[in-house]
mmCIF file of C-alpha atoms in Angstrom:
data_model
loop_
_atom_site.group_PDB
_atom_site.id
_atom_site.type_symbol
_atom_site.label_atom_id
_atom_site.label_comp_id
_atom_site.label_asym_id
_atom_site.label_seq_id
_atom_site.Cartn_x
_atom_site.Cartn_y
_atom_site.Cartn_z
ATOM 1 C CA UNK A 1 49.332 -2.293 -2.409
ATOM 2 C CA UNK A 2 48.596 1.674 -1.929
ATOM 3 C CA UNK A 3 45.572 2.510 0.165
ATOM 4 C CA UNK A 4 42.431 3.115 -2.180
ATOM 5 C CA UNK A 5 40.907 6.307 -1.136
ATOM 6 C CA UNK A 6 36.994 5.759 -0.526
ATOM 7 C CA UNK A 7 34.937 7.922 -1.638
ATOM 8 C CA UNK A 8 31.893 9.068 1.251
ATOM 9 C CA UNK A 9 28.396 7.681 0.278
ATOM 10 C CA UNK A 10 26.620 10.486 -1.353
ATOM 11 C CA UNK A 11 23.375 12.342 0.496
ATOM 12 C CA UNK A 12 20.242 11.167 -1.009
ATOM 13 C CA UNK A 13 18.693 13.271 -2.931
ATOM 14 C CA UNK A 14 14.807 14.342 -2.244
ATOM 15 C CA UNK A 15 12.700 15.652 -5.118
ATOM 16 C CA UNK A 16 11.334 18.931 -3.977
ATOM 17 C CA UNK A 17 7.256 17.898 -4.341
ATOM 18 C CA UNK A 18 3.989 18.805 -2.997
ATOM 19 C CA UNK A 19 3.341 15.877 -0.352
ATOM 20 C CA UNK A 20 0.335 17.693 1.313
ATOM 21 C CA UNK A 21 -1.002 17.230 -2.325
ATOM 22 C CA UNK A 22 -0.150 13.393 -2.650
ATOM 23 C CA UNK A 23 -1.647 12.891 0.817
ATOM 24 C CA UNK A 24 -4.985 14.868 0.589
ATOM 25 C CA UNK A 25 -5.453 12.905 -2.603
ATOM 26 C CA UNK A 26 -4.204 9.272 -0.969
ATOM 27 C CA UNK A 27 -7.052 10.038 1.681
ATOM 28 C CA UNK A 28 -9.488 10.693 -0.657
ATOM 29 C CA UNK A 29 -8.769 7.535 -2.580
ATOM 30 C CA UNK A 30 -9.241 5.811 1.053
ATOM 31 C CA UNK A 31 -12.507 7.492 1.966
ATOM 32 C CA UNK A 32 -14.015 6.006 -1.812
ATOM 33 C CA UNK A 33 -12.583 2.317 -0.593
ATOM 34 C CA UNK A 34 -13.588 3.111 2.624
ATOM 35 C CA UNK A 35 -17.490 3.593 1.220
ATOM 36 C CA UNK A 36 -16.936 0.744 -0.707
ATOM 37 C CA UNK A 37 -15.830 -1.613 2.263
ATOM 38 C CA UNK A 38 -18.602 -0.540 3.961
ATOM 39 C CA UNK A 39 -21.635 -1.366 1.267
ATOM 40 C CA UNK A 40 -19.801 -4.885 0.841
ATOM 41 C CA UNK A 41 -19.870 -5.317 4.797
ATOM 42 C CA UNK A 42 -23.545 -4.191 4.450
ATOM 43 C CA UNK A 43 -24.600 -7.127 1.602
ATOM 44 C CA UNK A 44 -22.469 -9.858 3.015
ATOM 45 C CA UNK A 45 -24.139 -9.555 6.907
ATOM 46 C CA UNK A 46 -21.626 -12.051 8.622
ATOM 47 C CA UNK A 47 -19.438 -12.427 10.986
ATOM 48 C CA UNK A 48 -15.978 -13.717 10.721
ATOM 49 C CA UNK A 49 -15.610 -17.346 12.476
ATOM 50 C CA UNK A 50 -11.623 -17.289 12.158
ATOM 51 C CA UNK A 51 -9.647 -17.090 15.405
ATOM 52 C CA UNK A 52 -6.652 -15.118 16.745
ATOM 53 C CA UNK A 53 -5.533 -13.386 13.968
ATOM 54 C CA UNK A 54 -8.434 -13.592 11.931
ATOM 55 C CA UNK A 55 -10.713 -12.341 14.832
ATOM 56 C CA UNK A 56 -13.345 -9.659 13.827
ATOM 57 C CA UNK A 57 -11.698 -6.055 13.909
ATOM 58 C CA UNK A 58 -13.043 -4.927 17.484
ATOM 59 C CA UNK A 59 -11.604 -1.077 17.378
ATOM 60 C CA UNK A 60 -13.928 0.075 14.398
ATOM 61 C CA UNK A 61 -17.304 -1.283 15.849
ATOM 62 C CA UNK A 62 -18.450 1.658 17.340
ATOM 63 C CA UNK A 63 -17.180 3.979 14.235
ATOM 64 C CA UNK A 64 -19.832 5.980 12.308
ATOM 65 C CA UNK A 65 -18.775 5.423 8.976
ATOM 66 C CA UNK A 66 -21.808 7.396 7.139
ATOM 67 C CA UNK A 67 -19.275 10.282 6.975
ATOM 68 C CA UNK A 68 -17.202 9.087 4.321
ATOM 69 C CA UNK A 69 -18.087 10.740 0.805
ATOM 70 C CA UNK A 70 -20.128 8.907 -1.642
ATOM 71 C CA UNK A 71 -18.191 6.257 -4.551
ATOM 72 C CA UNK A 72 -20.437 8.075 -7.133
ATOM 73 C CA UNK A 73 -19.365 11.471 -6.042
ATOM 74 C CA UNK A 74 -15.554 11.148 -5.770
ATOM 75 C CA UNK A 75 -14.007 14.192 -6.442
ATOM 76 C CA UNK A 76 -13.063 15.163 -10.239
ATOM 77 C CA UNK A 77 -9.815 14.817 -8.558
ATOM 78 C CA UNK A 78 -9.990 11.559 -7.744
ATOM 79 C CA UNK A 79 -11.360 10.737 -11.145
ATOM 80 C CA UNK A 80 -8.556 12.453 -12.710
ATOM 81 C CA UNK A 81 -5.634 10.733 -11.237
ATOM 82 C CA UNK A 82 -7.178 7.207 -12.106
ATOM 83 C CA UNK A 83 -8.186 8.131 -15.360
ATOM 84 C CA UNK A 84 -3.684 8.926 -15.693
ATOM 85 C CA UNK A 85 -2.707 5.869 -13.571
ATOM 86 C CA UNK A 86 -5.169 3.330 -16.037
ATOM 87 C CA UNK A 87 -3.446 5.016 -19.015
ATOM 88 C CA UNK A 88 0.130 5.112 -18.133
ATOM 89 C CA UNK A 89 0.598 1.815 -16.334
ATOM 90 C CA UNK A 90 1.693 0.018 -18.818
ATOM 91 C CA UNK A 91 3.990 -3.837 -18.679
ATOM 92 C CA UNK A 92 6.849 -1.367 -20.415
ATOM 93 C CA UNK A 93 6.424 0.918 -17.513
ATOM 94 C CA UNK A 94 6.141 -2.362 -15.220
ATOM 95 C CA UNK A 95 9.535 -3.755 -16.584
ATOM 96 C CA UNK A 96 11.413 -0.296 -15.947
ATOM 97 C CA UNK A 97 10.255 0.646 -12.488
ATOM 98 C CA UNK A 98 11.245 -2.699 -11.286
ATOM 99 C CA UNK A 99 14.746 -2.269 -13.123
ATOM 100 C CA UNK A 100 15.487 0.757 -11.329
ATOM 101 C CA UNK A 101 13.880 -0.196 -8.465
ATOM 102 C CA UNK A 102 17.181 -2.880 -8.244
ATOM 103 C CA UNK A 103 19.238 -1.245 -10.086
ATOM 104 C CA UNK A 104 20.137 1.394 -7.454
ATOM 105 C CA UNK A 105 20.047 2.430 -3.826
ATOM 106 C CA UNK A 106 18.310 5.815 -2.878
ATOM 107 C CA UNK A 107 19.117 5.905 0.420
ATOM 108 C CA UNK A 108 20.282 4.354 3.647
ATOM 109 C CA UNK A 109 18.189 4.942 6.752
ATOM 110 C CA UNK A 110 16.637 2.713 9.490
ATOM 111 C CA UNK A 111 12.817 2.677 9.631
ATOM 112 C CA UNK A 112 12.033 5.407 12.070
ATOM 113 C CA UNK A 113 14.549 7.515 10.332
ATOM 114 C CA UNK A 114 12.193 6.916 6.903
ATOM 115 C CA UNK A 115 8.905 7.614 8.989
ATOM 116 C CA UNK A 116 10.715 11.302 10.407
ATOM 117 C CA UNK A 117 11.426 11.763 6.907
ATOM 118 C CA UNK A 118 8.544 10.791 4.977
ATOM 119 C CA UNK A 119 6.900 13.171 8.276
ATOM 120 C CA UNK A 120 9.200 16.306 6.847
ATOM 121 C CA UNK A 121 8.959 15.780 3.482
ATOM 122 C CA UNK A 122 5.174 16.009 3.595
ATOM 123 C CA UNK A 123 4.317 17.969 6.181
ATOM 124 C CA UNK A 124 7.035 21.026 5.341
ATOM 125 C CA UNK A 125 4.121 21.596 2.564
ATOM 126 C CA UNK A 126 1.527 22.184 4.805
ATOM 127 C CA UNK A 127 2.666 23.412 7.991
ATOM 128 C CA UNK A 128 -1.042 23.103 9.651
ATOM 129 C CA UNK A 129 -1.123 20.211 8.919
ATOM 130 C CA UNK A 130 -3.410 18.624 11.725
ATOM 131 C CA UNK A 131 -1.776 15.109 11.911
ATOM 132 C CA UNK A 132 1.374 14.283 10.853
ATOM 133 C CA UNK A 133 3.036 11.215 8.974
ATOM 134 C CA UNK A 134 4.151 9.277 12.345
ATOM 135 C CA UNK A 135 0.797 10.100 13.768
ATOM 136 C CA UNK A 136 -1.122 8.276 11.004
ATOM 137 C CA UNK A 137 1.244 5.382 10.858
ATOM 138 C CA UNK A 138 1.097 4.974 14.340
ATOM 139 C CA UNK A 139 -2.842 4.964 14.808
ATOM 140 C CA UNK A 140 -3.257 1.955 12.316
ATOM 141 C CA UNK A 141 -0.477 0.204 14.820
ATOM 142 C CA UNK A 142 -2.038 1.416 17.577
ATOM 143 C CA UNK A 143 -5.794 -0.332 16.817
ATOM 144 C CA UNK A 144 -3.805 -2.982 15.862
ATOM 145 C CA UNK A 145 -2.018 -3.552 18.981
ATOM 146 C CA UNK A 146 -5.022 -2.686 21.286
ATOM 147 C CA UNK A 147 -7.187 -5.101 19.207
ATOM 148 C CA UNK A 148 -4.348 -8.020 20.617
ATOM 149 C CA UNK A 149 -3.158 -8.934 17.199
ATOM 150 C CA UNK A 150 1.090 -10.557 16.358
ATOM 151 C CA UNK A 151 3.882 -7.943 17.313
ATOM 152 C CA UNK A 152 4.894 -8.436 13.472
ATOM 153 C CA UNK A 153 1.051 -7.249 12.315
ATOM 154 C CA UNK A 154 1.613 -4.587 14.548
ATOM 155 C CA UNK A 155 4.903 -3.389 12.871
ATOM 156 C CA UNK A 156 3.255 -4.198 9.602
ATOM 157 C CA UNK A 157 0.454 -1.466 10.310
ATOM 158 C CA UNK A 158 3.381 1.363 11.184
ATOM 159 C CA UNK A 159 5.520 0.657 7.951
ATOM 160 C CA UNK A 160 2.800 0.123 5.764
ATOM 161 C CA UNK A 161 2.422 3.396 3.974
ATOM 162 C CA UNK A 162 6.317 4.058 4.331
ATOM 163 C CA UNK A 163 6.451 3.385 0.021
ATOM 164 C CA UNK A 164 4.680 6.805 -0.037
ATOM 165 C CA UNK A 165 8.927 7.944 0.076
ATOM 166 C CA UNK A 166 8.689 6.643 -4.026
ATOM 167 C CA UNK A 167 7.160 9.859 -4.349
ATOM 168 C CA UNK A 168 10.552 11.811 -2.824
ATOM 169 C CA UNK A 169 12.486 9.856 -5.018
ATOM 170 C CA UNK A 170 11.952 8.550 -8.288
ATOM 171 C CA UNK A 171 8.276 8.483 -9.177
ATOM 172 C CA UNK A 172 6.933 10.244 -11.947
ATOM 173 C CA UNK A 173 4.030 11.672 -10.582
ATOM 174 C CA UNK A 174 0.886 10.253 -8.031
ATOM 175 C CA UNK A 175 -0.329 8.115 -10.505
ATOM 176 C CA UNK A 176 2.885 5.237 -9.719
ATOM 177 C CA UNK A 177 2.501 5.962 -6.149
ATOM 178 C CA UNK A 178 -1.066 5.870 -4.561
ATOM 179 C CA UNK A 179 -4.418 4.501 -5.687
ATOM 180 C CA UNK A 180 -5.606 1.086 -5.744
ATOM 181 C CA UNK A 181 -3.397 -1.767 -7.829
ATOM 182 C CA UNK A 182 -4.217 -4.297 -10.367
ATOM 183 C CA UNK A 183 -2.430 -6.637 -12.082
ATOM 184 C CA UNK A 184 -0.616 -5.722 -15.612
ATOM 185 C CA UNK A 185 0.112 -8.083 -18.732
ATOM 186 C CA UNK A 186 -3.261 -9.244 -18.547
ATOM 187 C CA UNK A 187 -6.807 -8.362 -19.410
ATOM 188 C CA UNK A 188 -8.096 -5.012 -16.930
ATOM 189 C CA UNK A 189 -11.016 -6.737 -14.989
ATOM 190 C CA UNK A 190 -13.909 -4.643 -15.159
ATOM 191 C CA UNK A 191 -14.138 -4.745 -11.683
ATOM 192 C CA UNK A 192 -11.143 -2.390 -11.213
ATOM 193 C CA UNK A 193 -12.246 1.154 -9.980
ATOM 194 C CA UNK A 194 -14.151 3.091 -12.897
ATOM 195 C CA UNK A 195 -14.142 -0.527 -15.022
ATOM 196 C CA UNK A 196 -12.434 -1.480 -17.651
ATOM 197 C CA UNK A 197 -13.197 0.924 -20.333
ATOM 198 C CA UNK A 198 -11.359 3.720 -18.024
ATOM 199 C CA UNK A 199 -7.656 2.261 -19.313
ATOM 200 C CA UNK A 200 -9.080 2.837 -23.390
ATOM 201 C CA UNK A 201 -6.020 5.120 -23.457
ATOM 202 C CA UNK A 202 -3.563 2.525 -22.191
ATOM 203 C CA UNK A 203 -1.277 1.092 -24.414
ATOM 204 C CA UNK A 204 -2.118 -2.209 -23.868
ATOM 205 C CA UNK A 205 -5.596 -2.359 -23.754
ATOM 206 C CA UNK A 206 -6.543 -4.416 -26.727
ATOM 207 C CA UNK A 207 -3.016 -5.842 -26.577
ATOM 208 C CA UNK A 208 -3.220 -9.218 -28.445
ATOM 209 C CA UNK A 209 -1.367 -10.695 -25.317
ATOM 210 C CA UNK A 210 -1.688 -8.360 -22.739
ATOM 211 C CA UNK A 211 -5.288 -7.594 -22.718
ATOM 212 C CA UNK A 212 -6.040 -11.094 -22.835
ATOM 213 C CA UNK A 213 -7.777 -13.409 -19.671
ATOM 214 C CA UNK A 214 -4.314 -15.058 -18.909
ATOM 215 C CA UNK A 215 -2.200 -12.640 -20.663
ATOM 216 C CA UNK A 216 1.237 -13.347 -20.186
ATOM 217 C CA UNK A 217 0.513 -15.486 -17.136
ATOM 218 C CA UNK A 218 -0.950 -19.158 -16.548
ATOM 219 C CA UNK A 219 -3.939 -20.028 -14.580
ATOM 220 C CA UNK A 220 -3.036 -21.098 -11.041
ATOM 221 C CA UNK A 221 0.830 -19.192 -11.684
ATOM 222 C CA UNK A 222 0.303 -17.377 -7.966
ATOM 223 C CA UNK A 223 0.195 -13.990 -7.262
ATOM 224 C CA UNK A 224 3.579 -13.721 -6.625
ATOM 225 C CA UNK A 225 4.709 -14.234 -10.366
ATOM 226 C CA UNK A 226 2.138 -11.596 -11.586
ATOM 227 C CA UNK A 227 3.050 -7.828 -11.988
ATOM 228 C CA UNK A 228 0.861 -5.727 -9.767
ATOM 229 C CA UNK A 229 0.643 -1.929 -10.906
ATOM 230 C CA UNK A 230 3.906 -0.079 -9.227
ATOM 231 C CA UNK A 231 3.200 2.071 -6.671
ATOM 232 C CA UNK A 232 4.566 2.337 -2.668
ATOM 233 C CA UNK A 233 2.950 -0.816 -1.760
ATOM 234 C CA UNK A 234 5.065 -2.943 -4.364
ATOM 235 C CA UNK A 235 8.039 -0.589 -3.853
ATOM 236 C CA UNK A 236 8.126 -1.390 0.191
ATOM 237 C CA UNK A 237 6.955 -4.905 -0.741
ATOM 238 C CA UNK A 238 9.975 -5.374 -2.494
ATOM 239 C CA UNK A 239 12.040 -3.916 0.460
ATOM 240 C CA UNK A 240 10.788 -5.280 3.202
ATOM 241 C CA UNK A 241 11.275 -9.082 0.945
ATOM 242 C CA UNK A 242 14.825 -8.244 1.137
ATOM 243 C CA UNK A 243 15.992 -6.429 4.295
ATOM 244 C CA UNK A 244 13.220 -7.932 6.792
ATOM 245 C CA UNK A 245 12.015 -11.473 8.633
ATOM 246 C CA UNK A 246 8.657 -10.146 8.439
ATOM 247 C CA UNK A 247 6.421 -13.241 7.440
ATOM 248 C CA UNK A 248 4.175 -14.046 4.649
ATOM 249 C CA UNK A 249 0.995 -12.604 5.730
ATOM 250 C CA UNK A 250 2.966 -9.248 6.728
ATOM 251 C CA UNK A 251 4.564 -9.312 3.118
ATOM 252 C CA UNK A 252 0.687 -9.884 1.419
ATOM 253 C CA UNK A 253 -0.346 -7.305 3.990
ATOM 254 C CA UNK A 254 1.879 -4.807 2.793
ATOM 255 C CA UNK A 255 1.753 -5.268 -1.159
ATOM 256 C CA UNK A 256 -2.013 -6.602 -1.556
ATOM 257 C CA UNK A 257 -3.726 -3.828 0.896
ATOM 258 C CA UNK A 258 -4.520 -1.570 -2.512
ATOM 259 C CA UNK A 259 -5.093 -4.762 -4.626
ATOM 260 C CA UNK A 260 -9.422 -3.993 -3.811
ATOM 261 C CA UNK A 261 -10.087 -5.879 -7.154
ATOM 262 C CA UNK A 262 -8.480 -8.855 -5.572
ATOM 263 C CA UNK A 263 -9.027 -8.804 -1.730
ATOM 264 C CA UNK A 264 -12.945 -7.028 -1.961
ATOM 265 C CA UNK A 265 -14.181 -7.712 -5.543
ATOM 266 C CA UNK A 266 -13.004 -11.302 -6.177
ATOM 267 C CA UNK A 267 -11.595 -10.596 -9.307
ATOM 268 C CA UNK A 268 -7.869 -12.238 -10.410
ATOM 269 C CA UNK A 269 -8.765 -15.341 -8.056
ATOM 270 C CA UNK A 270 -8.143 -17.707 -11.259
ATOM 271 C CA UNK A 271 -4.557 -16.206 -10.617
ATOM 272 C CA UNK A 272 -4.306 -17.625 -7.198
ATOM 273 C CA UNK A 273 -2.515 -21.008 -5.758
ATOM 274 C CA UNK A 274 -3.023 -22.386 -2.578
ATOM 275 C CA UNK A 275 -0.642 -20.238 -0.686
ATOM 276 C CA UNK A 276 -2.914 -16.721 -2.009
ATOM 277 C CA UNK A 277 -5.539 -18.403 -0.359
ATOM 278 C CA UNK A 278 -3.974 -18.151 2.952
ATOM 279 C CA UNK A 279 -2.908 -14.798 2.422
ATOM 280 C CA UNK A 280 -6.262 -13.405 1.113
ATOM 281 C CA UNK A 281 -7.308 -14.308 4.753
ATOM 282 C CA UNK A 282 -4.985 -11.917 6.112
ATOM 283 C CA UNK A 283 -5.344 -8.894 3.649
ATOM 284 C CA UNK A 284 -8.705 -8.789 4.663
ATOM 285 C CA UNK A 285 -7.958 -8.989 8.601
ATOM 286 C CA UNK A 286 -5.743 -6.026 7.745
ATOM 287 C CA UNK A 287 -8.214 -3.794 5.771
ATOM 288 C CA UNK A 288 -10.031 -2.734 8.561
ATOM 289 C CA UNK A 289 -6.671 -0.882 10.035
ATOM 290 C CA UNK A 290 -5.850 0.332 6.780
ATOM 291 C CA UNK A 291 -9.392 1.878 6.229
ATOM 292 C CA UNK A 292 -10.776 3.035 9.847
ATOM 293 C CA UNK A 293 -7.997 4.161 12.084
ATOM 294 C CA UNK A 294 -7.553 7.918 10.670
ATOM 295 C CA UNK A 295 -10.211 8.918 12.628
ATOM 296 C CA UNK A 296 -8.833 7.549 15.951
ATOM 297 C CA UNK A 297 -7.186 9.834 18.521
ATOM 298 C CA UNK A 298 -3.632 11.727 18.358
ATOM 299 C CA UNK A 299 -0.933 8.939 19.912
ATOM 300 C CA UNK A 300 1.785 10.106 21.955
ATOM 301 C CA UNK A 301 4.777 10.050 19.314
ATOM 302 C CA UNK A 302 7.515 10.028 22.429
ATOM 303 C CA UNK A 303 5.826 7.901 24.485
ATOM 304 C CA UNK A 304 5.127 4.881 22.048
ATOM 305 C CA UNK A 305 8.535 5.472 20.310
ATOM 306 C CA UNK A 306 10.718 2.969 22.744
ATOM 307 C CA UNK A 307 7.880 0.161 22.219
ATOM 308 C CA UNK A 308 8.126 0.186 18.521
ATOM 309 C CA UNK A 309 12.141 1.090 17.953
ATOM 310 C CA UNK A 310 12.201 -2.141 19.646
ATOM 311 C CA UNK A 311 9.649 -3.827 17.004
ATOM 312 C CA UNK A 312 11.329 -2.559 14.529
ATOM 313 C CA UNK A 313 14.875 -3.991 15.586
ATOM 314 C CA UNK A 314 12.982 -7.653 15.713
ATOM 315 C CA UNK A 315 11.776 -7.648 12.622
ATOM 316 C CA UNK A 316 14.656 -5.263 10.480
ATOM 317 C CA UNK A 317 17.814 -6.908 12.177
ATOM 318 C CA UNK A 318 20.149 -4.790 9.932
ATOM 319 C CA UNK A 319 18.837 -1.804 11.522
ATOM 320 C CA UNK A 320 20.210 0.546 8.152
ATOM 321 C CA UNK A 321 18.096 -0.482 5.509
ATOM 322 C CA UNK A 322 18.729 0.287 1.728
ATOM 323 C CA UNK A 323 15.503 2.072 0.230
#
């Protein structure tokens, strides 16, 4: 048979956005859960009894967390993107994202190679920029880490905002990358940020089916058989599933960190089986990293780099990973 000439993989190609934009409005969607967190902390006045894993957050104790802008007084900004994401996502939406989502590969790199990128890709926007990507993704696994928590929660609090690459890709705008998730082909809780009446523009709402209680889903189905809003927590969700030995809490830590109706407002729990009860437990040990650690100090990129290529490698044994 005559050799078959192969043909080189092609360069992936980056859409050329404004990431300082997506970011500045990703933290400002933080600091409103952030407020949030805190009043909830504030009514509920207990202490977690859990061990090991489930241990109290120590690193945020001594945090003054009156800084963070008021819920009421998010920015027009704010109000604006959620006001697009509750009217454009849709289950038709839903269906497609996850289509092309499997339906091709956008590129091949290995994890640290995705945080340099997603680093360049949103920092060359804002070149005074005071903190970069790696910094930020390294705090959360930093407080992590000092806090004594699993080398794999560790690793889960570097990768977890590594989806935010959807934007660089194929993502239509912010409003299927950031903000906080909810479940779609069923009725939109009115405990969803801005309440129900904010997705009056969405296709679906009033949906015979779709805007029903149950929807297109049974009571007790499990959280993993529902379709959560797509965004970079489902997209990385999805590839960390495939390409990682990460374990179930890291996997729920990674796709149900923006799910706040679920994890902080107790709606969707008539969703739940058994197994979302275990992993509610450790979305909300994770919050606290996801929330508080911005405000910790700069890490030294060079000097923690050997600790965590080497986390990585455990956890990501094919090294080159298909995003």
């Amino acid at each position: 048979m005559a050799p078959v000439a192969i043909s080189p993989q092609a360069s992936p190609v980056f859409k050329k956005r404004d990431g300082h934009a997506l970011e500045e409005l990703s933290d400002a969607i933080d600091e409103i859960n952030v407020l949030k967190d805190m009043k909830k902390r504030e009514a509920e006045k207990k202490v977690a009894e859990e061990k090991g894993l489930y241990d109290e957050s120590e690193f945020d104790k001594e945090k003054d967390k009156t800084n963070f802008r008021q819920y009421e007084d998010a920015s027009d900004r704010v109000k604006n993107f959620y006001k697009e994401q509750h009217t454009k996502q849709t289950v038709a939406y839903n269906l497609k994202a996850r289509h092309d989502f499997h339906s091709k590969t956008r590129a091949e790199m290995t994890v640290w190679e995705a945080m340099e990128k997603l680093n360049t890709l949103i920092d060359e926007s804002d070149p005074d920029t005071s903190l970069s990507q790696i910094d930020h993704l390294l705090q959360s696994a930093e407080a992590i880490r000092r806090d004594g928590k699993p080398r794999w929660m560790q690793l889960t609090g570097l990768i977890h905002d590594l989806g935010k690459l959807l934007f660089f890709f194929d993502a239509e705008g912010q409003w299927d990358v950031v903000g906080d998730t909810f479940p779609v082909g069923c009725g939109f809780d009115d405990k969803i940020v801005y309440g129900r009446d904010s997705f009056r523009d969405n296709e679906d709402f009033g949906h015979k089916i779709y805007d029903t209680k149950f929807g297109i889903y049974t009571p007790g189905c499990g959280l993993d058989n529902v379709m959560l809003s797509w965004g970079h927590d489902e997209y990385l969700y999805h590839l960390a599933k495939e390409q990682s030995t990460l374990p179930d809490e890291a996997l729920a830590m990674i796709r149900y960190h923006s799910f706040y109706p679920w994890h902080s407002a107790g709606a969707y729990h008539e969703l739940m089986n058994e197994h979302d009860r275990d992993m509610l437990r450790a979305v909300k040990a994770f919050n606290p990293y996801d929330l508080y650690s911005k405000s910790d100090g700069i890490p030294s990129v060079e000097e923690l780099k050997p600790y965590y290529l080497e986390l990585i490698d455990e956890y990501f044994p094919t090294k080159v990973l298909k995003w």
